Short mmCIF file of the C-alpha atoms (twelve columns), coordinates in Angstrom:
data_MODEL
# 
_entry.id   MODEL 
# 
loop_
_atom_site.group_PDB 
_atom_site.id 
_atom_site.type_symbol 
_atom_site.label_atom_id 
_atom_site.label_alt_id 
_atom_site.label_comp_id 
_atom_site.label_asym_id 
_atom_site.label_seq_id 
_atom_site.Cartn_x 
_atom_site.Cartn_y 
_atom_site.Cartn_z 
_atom_site.pdbx_PDB_model_num 
ATOM 1   C CA . MET A 1   20.925  -16.692 4.325   1 
ATOM 2   C CA . SER A 2   23.153  -17.260 7.328   1 
ATOM 3   C CA . VAL A 3   22.038  -16.255 10.788  1 
ATOM 4   C CA . GLU A 4   24.492  -15.914 13.647  1 
ATOM 5   C CA . THR A 5   23.569  -16.779 17.222  1 
ATOM 6   C CA . ALA A 6   25.818  -14.175 18.908  1 
ATOM 7   C CA . GLN A 7   24.660  -10.802 20.228  1 
ATOM 8   C CA . PRO A 8   21.867  -9.487  17.991  1 
ATOM 9   C CA . LEU A 9   22.824  -6.811  15.507  1 
ATOM 10  C CA . LEU A 10  19.604  -4.992  16.441  1 
ATOM 11  C CA . SER A 11  17.572  -5.410  19.596  1 
ATOM 12  C CA . VAL A 12  14.264  -3.555  20.012  1 
ATOM 13  C CA . ARG A 13  12.572  -3.586  23.410  1 
ATOM 14  C CA . ASP A 14  9.140   -2.236  24.391  1 
ATOM 15  C CA . LEU A 15  9.237   0.352   21.602  1 
ATOM 16  C CA . ARG A 16  6.352   2.825   21.583  1 
ATOM 17  C CA . MET A 17  5.235   5.689   19.379  1 
ATOM 18  C CA . HIS A 18  2.225   7.646   20.633  1 
ATOM 19  C CA . PHE A 19  1.128   10.568  18.486  1 
ATOM 20  C CA . PRO A 20  -0.893  13.419  20.047  1 
ATOM 21  C CA . GLY A 21  -4.645  13.331  19.482  1 
ATOM 22  C CA . ARG A 22  -6.291  15.850  17.172  1 
ATOM 23  C CA . GLY A 23  -7.884  17.811  19.991  1 
ATOM 24  C CA . ALA A 24  -6.677  18.971  23.386  1 
ATOM 25  C CA . ARG A 25  -8.808  16.315  25.088  1 
ATOM 26  C CA . SER A 26  -8.277  13.591  22.486  1 
ATOM 27  C CA . ALA A 27  -6.506  10.406  23.479  1 
ATOM 28  C CA . PRO A 28  -3.065  9.812   21.952  1 
ATOM 29  C CA . VAL A 29  -2.820  7.548   18.912  1 
ATOM 30  C CA . ARG A 30  -0.863  4.458   19.946  1 
ATOM 31  C CA . ALA A 31  0.688   3.722   16.568  1 
ATOM 32  C CA . VAL A 32  3.290   1.416   18.132  1 
ATOM 33  C CA . ASP A 33  2.518   0.163   21.603  1 
ATOM 34  C CA . GLY A 34  5.281   -2.003  23.027  1 
ATOM 35  C CA . VAL A 35  7.130   -3.809  20.220  1 
ATOM 36  C CA . SER A 36  10.111  -6.096  20.925  1 
ATOM 37  C CA . PHE A 37  12.248  -8.193  18.566  1 
ATOM 38  C CA . ASP A 38  15.842  -8.931  17.563  1 
ATOM 39  C CA . VAL A 39  17.563  -9.022  14.184  1 
ATOM 40  C CA . ALA A 40  20.734  -11.083 13.856  1 
ATOM 41  C CA . ARG A 41  23.627  -10.394 11.500  1 
ATOM 42  C CA . GLY A 42  22.847  -11.618 8.008   1 
ATOM 43  C CA . GLU A 43  19.208  -12.320 8.906   1 
ATOM 44  C CA . THR A 44  16.001  -11.136 7.272   1 
ATOM 45  C CA . LEU A 45  13.155  -10.527 9.707   1 
ATOM 46  C CA . GLY A 46  9.768   -9.958  8.097   1 
ATOM 47  C CA . LEU A 47  7.407   -7.496  9.787   1 
ATOM 48  C CA . VAL A 48  3.861   -8.068  8.556   1 
ATOM 49  C CA . GLY A 49  0.310   -7.001  9.297   1 
ATOM 50  C CA . GLU A 50  -2.639  -4.997  8.013   1 
ATOM 51  C CA . SER A 51  -2.274  -1.382  6.909   1 
ATOM 52  C CA . GLY A 52  -2.151  0.896   9.926   1 
ATOM 53  C CA . CYS A 53  -0.786  -1.712  12.344  1 
ATOM 54  C CA . GLY A 54  2.422   0.274   12.969  1 
ATOM 55  C CA . LYS A 55  4.914   -1.546  10.710  1 
ATOM 56  C CA . SER A 56  6.259   1.495   8.888   1 
ATOM 57  C CA . THR A 57  6.301   3.612   12.041  1 
ATOM 58  C CA . THR A 58  8.433   0.935   13.701  1 
ATOM 59  C CA . GLY A 59  10.871  0.961   10.798  1 
ATOM 60  C CA . ARG A 60  11.164  4.736   10.817  1 
ATOM 61  C CA . MET A 61  11.889  4.764   14.541  1 
ATOM 62  C CA . ILE A 62  14.676  2.216   14.110  1 
ATOM 63  C CA . VAL A 63  16.522  4.477   11.666  1 
ATOM 64  C CA . ARG A 64  15.549  7.471   13.833  1 
ATOM 65  C CA . LEU A 65  13.421  9.245   11.271  1 
ATOM 66  C CA . LEU A 66  10.895  9.316   14.111  1 
ATOM 67  C CA . GLU A 67  11.715  9.841   17.782  1 
ATOM 68  C CA . PRO A 68  10.286  7.016   19.943  1 
ATOM 69  C CA . THR A 69  7.957   7.885   22.779  1 
ATOM 70  C CA . SER A 70  9.655   5.227   24.893  1 
ATOM 71  C CA . GLY A 71  11.521  1.942   24.654  1 
ATOM 72  C CA . THR A 72  15.020  1.073   23.485  1 
ATOM 73  C CA . ILE A 73  16.703  0.454   20.125  1 
ATOM 74  C CA . ALA A 74  20.063  -1.219  20.685  1 
ATOM 75  C CA . TYR A 75  22.487  -1.500  17.776  1 
ATOM 76  C CA . GLU A 76  25.396  -3.853  18.529  1 
ATOM 77  C CA . GLY A 77  24.474  -3.582  22.205  1 
ATOM 78  C CA . ARG A 78  24.381  0.225   22.311  1 
ATOM 79  C CA . ASP A 79  21.100  2.014   22.902  1 
ATOM 80  C CA . ILE A 80  20.676  4.554   20.102  1 
ATOM 81  C CA . SER A 81  17.082  5.524   20.847  1 
ATOM 82  C CA . ARG A 82  18.033  8.680   22.748  1 
ATOM 83  C CA . LEU A 83  21.258  9.744   21.035  1 
ATOM 84  C CA . ASN A 84  21.331  13.365  19.939  1 
ATOM 85  C CA . ARG A 85  22.047  14.280  16.335  1 
ATOM 86  C CA . ARG A 86  25.797  14.639  16.847  1 
ATOM 87  C CA . ARG A 87  26.218  11.269  18.563  1 
ATOM 88  C CA . LEU A 88  23.844  9.535   16.171  1 
ATOM 89  C CA . ARG A 89  25.666  10.762  13.081  1 
ATOM 90  C CA . PRO A 90  28.401  8.048   13.074  1 
ATOM 91  C CA . MET A 91  25.730  5.364   13.527  1 
ATOM 92  C CA . ARG A 92  23.615  6.449   10.568  1 
ATOM 93  C CA . LYS A 93  25.921  4.805   8.065   1 
ATOM 94  C CA . ASP A 94  25.145  1.401   9.588   1 
ATOM 95  C CA . LEU A 95  21.348  1.754   9.499   1 
ATOM 96  C CA . GLN A 96  19.780  2.667   6.168   1 
ATOM 97  C CA . MET A 97  16.283  2.583   4.680   1 
ATOM 98  C CA . VAL A 98  14.669  1.701   1.365   1 
ATOM 99  C CA . PHE A 99  11.246  3.280   0.901   1 
ATOM 100 C CA . GLN A 100 8.010   1.998   -0.602  1 
ATOM 101 C CA . ASP A 101 7.506   4.412   -3.491  1 
ATOM 102 C CA . PRO A 102 10.794  4.698   -5.375  1 
ATOM 103 C CA . HIS A 103 9.942   7.854   -7.299  1 
ATOM 104 C CA . SER A 104 8.577   9.838   -4.347  1 
ATOM 105 C CA . SER A 105 11.677  8.971   -2.298  1 
ATOM 106 C CA . LEU A 106 14.071  10.374  -4.935  1 
ATOM 107 C CA . ASN A 107 14.593  14.106  -5.410  1 
ATOM 108 C CA . PRO A 108 13.355  14.827  -8.971  1 
ATOM 109 C CA . ARG A 109 15.691  17.824  -9.244  1 
ATOM 110 C CA . GLN A 110 18.850  15.850  -8.567  1 
ATOM 111 C CA . THR A 111 20.757  13.552  -10.886 1 
ATOM 112 C CA . VAL A 112 21.317  9.939   -9.985  1 
ATOM 113 C CA . ALA A 113 24.955  10.789  -9.300  1 
ATOM 114 C CA . ARG A 114 23.927  13.295  -6.629  1 
ATOM 115 C CA . ILE A 115 21.178  11.101  -5.162  1 
ATOM 116 C CA . ILE A 116 23.476  8.123   -4.597  1 
ATOM 117 C CA . SER A 117 26.515  10.138  -3.530  1 
ATOM 118 C CA . ASP A 118 24.662  12.438  -1.089  1 
ATOM 119 C CA . PRO A 119 25.223  10.122  1.933   1 
ATOM 120 C CA . LEU A 120 28.927  9.922   1.058   1 
ATOM 121 C CA . LEU A 121 29.231  13.683  0.716   1 
ATOM 122 C CA . ALA A 122 27.461  14.161  4.046   1 
ATOM 123 C CA . HIS A 123 30.106  11.991  5.704   1 
ATOM 124 C CA . GLY A 124 33.023  13.877  4.191   1 
ATOM 125 C CA . THR A 125 33.864  11.852  1.072   1 
ATOM 126 C CA . PRO A 126 35.489  14.004  -1.636  1 
ATOM 127 C CA . PRO A 127 33.113  14.687  -4.589  1 
ATOM 128 C CA . GLY A 128 35.217  12.834  -7.168  1 
ATOM 129 C CA . VAL A 129 35.493  9.756   -4.983  1 
ATOM 130 C CA . ALA A 130 31.758  9.901   -4.189  1 
ATOM 131 C CA . ARG A 131 30.858  10.059  -7.882  1 
ATOM 132 C CA . ALA A 132 33.060  7.069   -8.683  1 
ATOM 133 C CA . ARG A 133 31.485  5.150   -5.826  1 
ATOM 134 C CA . ALA A 134 28.005  6.055   -7.142  1 
ATOM 135 C CA . ALA A 135 28.891  4.649   -10.561 1 
ATOM 136 C CA . ASP A 136 30.137  1.417   -8.961  1 
ATOM 137 C CA . LEU A 137 26.926  1.131   -6.961  1 
ATOM 138 C CA . MET A 138 24.814  1.605   -10.079 1 
ATOM 139 C CA . GLU A 139 26.573  -1.337  -11.657 1 
ATOM 140 C CA . LEU A 140 26.193  -3.373  -8.453  1 
ATOM 141 C CA . VAL A 141 22.401  -2.957  -8.484  1 
ATOM 142 C CA . GLY A 142 22.056  -3.660  -12.216 1 
ATOM 143 C CA . LEU A 143 21.931  -0.159  -13.659 1 
ATOM 144 C CA . ILE A 144 24.060  1.280   -16.483 1 
ATOM 145 C CA . PRO A 145 26.763  3.538   -14.951 1 
ATOM 146 C CA . GLU A 146 26.731  5.741   -18.037 1 
ATOM 147 C CA . HIS A 147 23.235  6.866   -17.007 1 
ATOM 148 C CA . ILE A 148 24.604  8.472   -13.849 1 
ATOM 149 C CA . ASP A 149 23.735  12.015  -14.956 1 
ATOM 150 C CA . ARG A 150 20.100  11.236  -15.733 1 
ATOM 151 C CA . TYR A 151 17.174  12.283  -13.543 1 
ATOM 152 C CA . PRO A 152 14.716  9.985   -11.714 1 
ATOM 153 C CA . HIS A 153 11.854  10.571  -14.172 1 
ATOM 154 C CA . GLU A 154 13.981  8.976   -16.898 1 
ATOM 155 C CA . PHE A 155 13.871  5.606   -15.131 1 
ATOM 156 C CA . SER A 156 11.118  3.020   -14.692 1 
ATOM 157 C CA . GLY A 157 9.717   2.156   -11.269 1 
ATOM 158 C CA . GLY A 158 11.941  -0.872  -10.903 1 
ATOM 159 C CA . GLN A 159 15.020  1.078   -11.987 1 
ATOM 160 C CA . ALA A 160 14.133  3.891   -9.578  1 
ATOM 161 C CA . GLN A 161 13.942  1.370   -6.737  1 
ATOM 162 C CA . ARG A 162 17.399  0.123   -7.719  1 
ATOM 163 C CA . ILE A 163 18.606  3.712   -7.356  1 
ATOM 164 C CA . GLY A 164 17.063  3.824   -3.881  1 
ATOM 165 C CA . ILE A 165 18.819  0.583   -2.968  1 
ATOM 166 C CA . ALA A 166 22.131  1.920   -4.319  1 
ATOM 167 C CA . ARG A 167 21.728  5.029   -2.173  1 
ATOM 168 C CA . ALA A 168 21.069  2.858   0.895   1 
ATOM 169 C CA . LEU A 169 24.255  0.870   0.162   1 
ATOM 170 C CA . ALA A 170 26.493  3.923   -0.280  1 
ATOM 171 C CA . LEU A 171 27.850  3.868   3.288   1 
ATOM 172 C CA . ASP A 172 28.212  0.075   3.565   1 
ATOM 173 C CA . PRO A 173 25.409  -0.457  6.113   1 
ATOM 174 C CA . ALA A 174 24.978  -3.587  8.187   1 
ATOM 175 C CA . LEU A 175 21.160  -3.316  8.385   1 
ATOM 176 C CA . ILE A 176 18.631  -2.058  5.857   1 
ATOM 177 C CA . VAL A 177 15.038  -1.345  6.818   1 
ATOM 178 C CA . ALA A 178 13.071  -2.115  3.654   1 
ATOM 179 C CA . ASP A 179 9.614   -0.559  3.967   1 
ATOM 180 C CA . GLU A 180 7.313   -2.306  1.479   1 
ATOM 181 C CA . PRO A 181 10.125  -2.169  -1.123  1 
ATOM 182 C CA . VAL A 182 8.226   -3.993  -3.883  1 
ATOM 183 C CA . SER A 183 4.550   -3.208  -3.211  1 
ATOM 184 C CA . ALA A 184 4.483   -0.263  -5.661  1 
ATOM 185 C CA . LEU A 185 5.974   -2.324  -8.502  1 
ATOM 186 C CA . ASP A 186 4.538   -4.666  -11.130 1 
ATOM 187 C CA . VAL A 187 4.633   -8.353  -10.218 1 
ATOM 188 C CA . SER A 188 7.369   -9.203  -12.737 1 
ATOM 189 C CA . VAL A 189 9.494   -6.313  -11.485 1 
ATOM 190 C CA . GLN A 190 8.887   -7.338  -7.863  1 
ATOM 191 C CA . ALA A 191 10.646  -10.638 -8.502  1 
ATOM 192 C CA . GLN A 192 13.641  -8.832  -9.996  1 
ATOM 193 C CA . ILE A 193 14.007  -6.535  -6.977  1 
ATOM 194 C CA . VAL A 194 13.614  -9.433  -4.546  1 
ATOM 195 C CA . ASN A 195 16.299  -11.368 -6.442  1 
ATOM 196 C CA . LEU A 196 18.562  -8.312  -6.274  1 
ATOM 197 C CA . MET A 197 18.076  -7.919  -2.527  1 
ATOM 198 C CA . GLU A 198 18.811  -11.590 -1.926  1 
ATOM 199 C CA . ARG A 199 21.979  -11.395 -4.007  1 
ATOM 200 C CA . LEU A 200 23.173  -8.280  -2.218  1 
ATOM 201 C CA . GLN A 201 22.548  -9.916  1.131   1 
ATOM 202 C CA . LYS A 202 24.745  -12.866 0.212   1 
ATOM 203 C CA . GLU A 203 27.508  -10.712 -1.284  1 
ATOM 204 C CA . LEU A 204 27.567  -7.996  1.370   1 
ATOM 205 C CA . GLY A 205 26.380  -9.828  4.505   1 
ATOM 206 C CA . LEU A 206 23.415  -7.511  4.973   1 
ATOM 207 C CA . ALA A 207 20.629  -7.882  7.509   1 
ATOM 208 C CA . TYR A 208 17.132  -6.767  6.530   1 
ATOM 209 C CA . LEU A 209 14.052  -5.712  8.420   1 
ATOM 210 C CA . PHE A 210 11.609  -6.454  5.588   1 
ATOM 211 C CA . ILE A 211 8.296   -4.660  6.133   1 
ATOM 212 C CA . ALA A 212 5.462   -5.965  3.959   1 
ATOM 213 C CA . HIS A 213 1.826   -6.978  3.771   1 
ATOM 214 C CA . ASP A 214 2.352   -9.541  0.980   1 
ATOM 215 C CA . LEU A 215 2.863   -12.776 2.885   1 
ATOM 216 C CA . SER A 216 3.936   -14.637 -0.251  1 
ATOM 217 C CA . VAL A 217 6.917   -12.312 -0.688  1 
ATOM 218 C CA . VAL A 218 7.734   -12.505 3.020   1 
ATOM 219 C CA . LYS A 219 7.740   -16.293 2.923   1 
ATOM 220 C CA . ARG A 220 10.278  -16.253 0.130   1 
ATOM 221 C CA . VAL A 221 12.779  -13.734 1.480   1 
ATOM 222 C CA . CYS A 222 12.600  -13.931 5.282   1 
ATOM 223 C CA . ASP A 223 14.206  -16.184 7.879   1 
ATOM 224 C CA . ARG A 224 11.800  -15.224 10.660  1 
ATOM 225 C CA . VAL A 225 8.457   -13.452 10.744  1 
ATOM 226 C CA . ALA A 226 6.954   -10.999 13.252  1 
ATOM 227 C CA . VAL A 227 3.215   -10.393 12.920  1 
ATOM 228 C CA . MET A 228 1.889   -7.025  14.116  1 
ATOM 229 C CA . TYR A 229 -1.640  -6.109  15.098  1 
ATOM 230 C CA . LEU A 230 -2.721  -2.691  16.409  1 
ATOM 231 C CA . GLY A 231 0.789   -1.608  17.317  1 
ATOM 232 C CA . ARG A 232 1.964   -4.855  18.929  1 
ATOM 233 C CA . VAL A 233 3.738   -8.017  17.857  1 
ATOM 234 C CA . VAL A 234 1.280   -10.884 18.360  1 
ATOM 235 C CA . GLU A 235 3.434   -13.711 16.963  1 
ATOM 236 C CA . ILE A 236 7.096   -14.097 16.081  1 
ATOM 237 C CA . GLY A 237 9.180   -17.051 15.082  1 
ATOM 238 C CA . ASP A 238 10.850  -19.133 12.421  1 
ATOM 239 C CA . LYS A 239 9.235   -18.644 9.022   1 
ATOM 240 C CA . GLU A 240 8.595   -22.323 8.374   1 
ATOM 241 C CA . ARG A 241 6.983   -22.831 11.777  1 
ATOM 242 C CA . VAL A 242 4.782   -19.743 11.579  1 
ATOM 243 C CA . TYR A 243 3.544   -20.491 8.059   1 
ATOM 244 C CA . ALA A 244 2.989   -24.205 8.639   1 
ATOM 245 C CA . ASP A 245 1.394   -23.972 12.088  1 
ATOM 246 C CA . PRO A 246 0.404   -20.401 13.096  1 
ATOM 247 C CA . ALA A 247 -0.434  -20.118 16.787  1 
ATOM 248 C CA . HIS A 248 -2.218  -16.755 16.958  1 
ATOM 249 C CA . PRO A 249 -5.743  -16.488 15.484  1 
ATOM 250 C CA . TYR A 250 -4.792  -13.263 13.689  1 
ATOM 251 C CA . THR A 251 -1.842  -14.954 11.982  1 
ATOM 252 C CA . GLN A 252 -4.142  -17.822 11.026  1 
ATOM 253 C CA . ALA A 253 -6.587  -15.376 9.424   1 
ATOM 254 C CA . LEU A 254 -3.838  -13.597 7.466   1 
ATOM 255 C CA . LEU A 255 -2.378  -16.847 6.132   1 
ATOM 256 C CA . SER A 256 -5.792  -18.209 5.196   1 
ATOM 257 C CA . ALA A 257 -6.079  -15.373 2.658   1 
ATOM 258 C CA . VAL A 258 -2.766  -16.118 0.902   1 
ATOM 259 C CA . PRO A 259 -3.524  -17.698 -2.518  1 
ATOM 260 C CA . LEU A 260 -2.369  -21.292 -2.982  1 
ATOM 261 C CA . PRO A 261 -0.668  -22.388 -6.225  1 
ATOM 262 C CA . ASP A 262 -2.858  -25.513 -6.429  1 
ATOM 263 C CA . PRO A 263 -6.368  -24.521 -7.666  1 
ATOM 264 C CA . ALA A 264 -7.969  -27.594 -6.079  1 
ATOM 265 C CA . ALA A 265 -6.391  -26.863 -2.710  1 
ATOM 266 C CA . GLU A 266 -7.416  -23.217 -3.019  1 
ATOM 267 C CA . ARG A 267 -11.066 -24.176 -3.611  1 
ATOM 268 C CA . ALA A 268 -11.082 -26.676 -0.766  1 
ATOM 269 C CA . ARG A 269 -9.494  -24.368 1.772   1 
ATOM 270 C CA . GLU A 270 -11.650 -22.616 4.347   1 
ATOM 271 C CA . ARG A 271 -10.801 -18.966 4.789   1 
ATOM 272 C CA . ILE A 272 -10.999 -17.364 8.205   1 
ATOM 273 C CA . THR A 273 -13.121 -14.218 8.185   1 
ATOM 274 C CA . LEU A 274 -12.331 -11.674 10.876  1 
ATOM 275 C CA . LEU A 275 -15.185 -9.993  12.698  1 
ATOM 276 C CA . GLY A 276 -15.639 -6.257  12.094  1 
ATOM 277 C CA . ASP A 277 -12.906 -3.720  11.422  1 
ATOM 278 C CA . PRO A 278 -9.625  -3.114  13.259  1 
ATOM 279 C CA . PRO A 279 -10.137 -0.904  16.340  1 
ATOM 280 C CA . SER A 280 -8.747  2.604   16.371  1 
ATOM 281 C CA . PRO A 281 -5.230  2.927   17.830  1 
ATOM 282 C CA . ALA A 282 -6.572  6.003   19.618  1 
ATOM 283 C CA . ALA A 283 -9.073  3.834   21.497  1 
ATOM 284 C CA . PRO A 284 -7.740  0.265   21.688  1 
ATOM 285 C CA . PRO A 285 -10.018 -2.243  23.397  1 
ATOM 286 C CA . PRO A 286 -9.208  -3.423  26.924  1 
ATOM 287 C CA . GLY A 287 -7.529  -6.759  27.439  1 
ATOM 288 C CA . CYS A 288 -6.359  -8.435  24.263  1 
ATOM 289 C CA . SER A 289 -6.546  -5.880  21.456  1 
ATOM 290 C CA . PHE A 290 -7.646  -8.619  19.045  1 
ATOM 291 C CA . HIS A 291 -10.535 -9.988  21.114  1 
ATOM 292 C CA . PRO A 292 -13.361 -7.980  19.402  1 
ATOM 293 C CA . ARG A 293 -12.530 -9.770  16.106  1 
ATOM 294 C CA . CYS A 294 -11.571 -13.163 17.487  1 
ATOM 295 C CA . ALA A 295 -13.942 -16.137 17.402  1 
ATOM 296 C CA . ARG A 296 -11.811 -17.804 20.100  1 
ATOM 297 C CA . ALA A 297 -12.125 -14.962 22.651  1 
ATOM 298 C CA . ARG A 298 -13.202 -15.756 26.223  1 
ATOM 299 C CA . ALA A 299 -13.738 -13.697 29.356  1 
ATOM 300 C CA . ILE A 300 -10.040 -13.336 30.190  1 
ATOM 301 C CA . CYS A 301 -9.360  -11.961 26.713  1 
ATOM 302 C CA . ARG A 302 -11.609 -8.986  27.425  1 
ATOM 303 C CA . THR A 303 -9.820  -7.962  30.619  1 
ATOM 304 C CA . GLU A 304 -6.197  -9.163  30.517  1 
ATOM 305 C CA . ALA A 305 -3.714  -8.360  27.759  1 
ATOM 306 C CA . PRO A 306 -1.646  -11.435 26.818  1 
ATOM 307 C CA . VAL A 307 2.141   -11.190 26.601  1 
ATOM 308 C CA . LEU A 308 4.459   -12.824 24.077  1 
ATOM 309 C CA . ARG A 309 5.461   -16.213 25.386  1 
ATOM 310 C CA . THR A 310 6.845   -19.444 24.018  1 
ATOM 311 C CA . THR A 311 4.059   -21.671 22.727  1 
ATOM 312 C CA . VAL A 312 6.042   -24.920 22.727  1 
ATOM 313 C CA . PRO A 313 9.467   -25.140 24.431  1 
ATOM 314 C CA . GLY A 314 12.306  -25.418 21.954  1 
ATOM 315 C CA . GLU A 315 10.413  -24.453 18.798  1 
ATOM 316 C CA . GLY A 316 11.634  -20.856 18.765  1 
ATOM 317 C CA . ARG A 317 8.246   -19.242 18.380  1 
ATOM 318 C CA . GLU A 318 6.241   -16.904 20.624  1 
ATOM 319 C CA . ALA A 319 2.621   -15.773 20.524  1 
ATOM 320 C CA . ALA A 320 0.652   -13.184 22.501  1 
ATOM 321 C CA . CYS A 321 -2.519  -15.208 22.986  1 
ATOM 322 C CA . HIS A 322 -4.251  -16.708 26.007  1 
ATOM 323 C CA . PHE A 323 -5.300  -19.701 23.921  1 
ATOM 324 C CA . PRO A 324 -2.678  -20.256 21.193  1 
ATOM 325 C CA . GLY A 325 -2.963  -23.240 18.908  1 
ATOM 326 C CA . PRO A 326 -4.502  -24.582 15.702  1 
ATOM 327 C CA . ALA A 327 -7.505  -22.839 14.206  1 
# 
């Protein structure tokens, strides 16, 4: 996977999504609370973390399925976070999404031909041309074009996800936000979909924001990794560096739970157990949001929120920790 060093394809800065509380006096839910990262052309950035940390909400804001509370989303240097529907329309073809559950993301009342060609029709492509393009896309993702008039329920989970990928490719996007694209599939099928996505990236020059909780999959497909905790990125950097030498204690805990292929090494390894449960995003703790679960926490962690900063000059990795380093 090639990564260019020019202007980022996507640049996210201080992105926030605060949902209203359930009651009039309830505090807002800070689902995403100041996220920043870049995605280069042809790059795959993995966005990982526990369920509820804000990964999917971040992805949905980037493709503008959700309206950000604040912050900027710059695509090719242009801020698209506040564009109205009319001005956003031409940009939608460049930013597409693949969803977690393939069957629930496909309209059961539409044929595959209509599902894949819908984006083309919405952008003014004649129906005959759109149908031909849909058939070509089916073949591109490994489906039989002759099945174009079938319905989603006639396909397996893996095949349905291929339909979702074909739909995302219909308008020749530059960036695809893949929200847990293999987590609902069997392990053997996961590998097939990952192989497909890697092949498409090489052939089409795609960039991916790959949202996942499976760190083994992320290690395979991603160039860089951003780790989220309670709505914030706590570590980001080159995949090899983050996996080999995580700087943030939360990243260290996540990686300590990833199974090792060597049984002896797996038995000998010490897993890091986090204290308690994740705090509520409606009532985040003061200071560092991770400090109630961190064995390394000190007084400053309880009062001052750390910012992302370079841990070692020149290594291309940042961590939001007052005391970054080995476990």
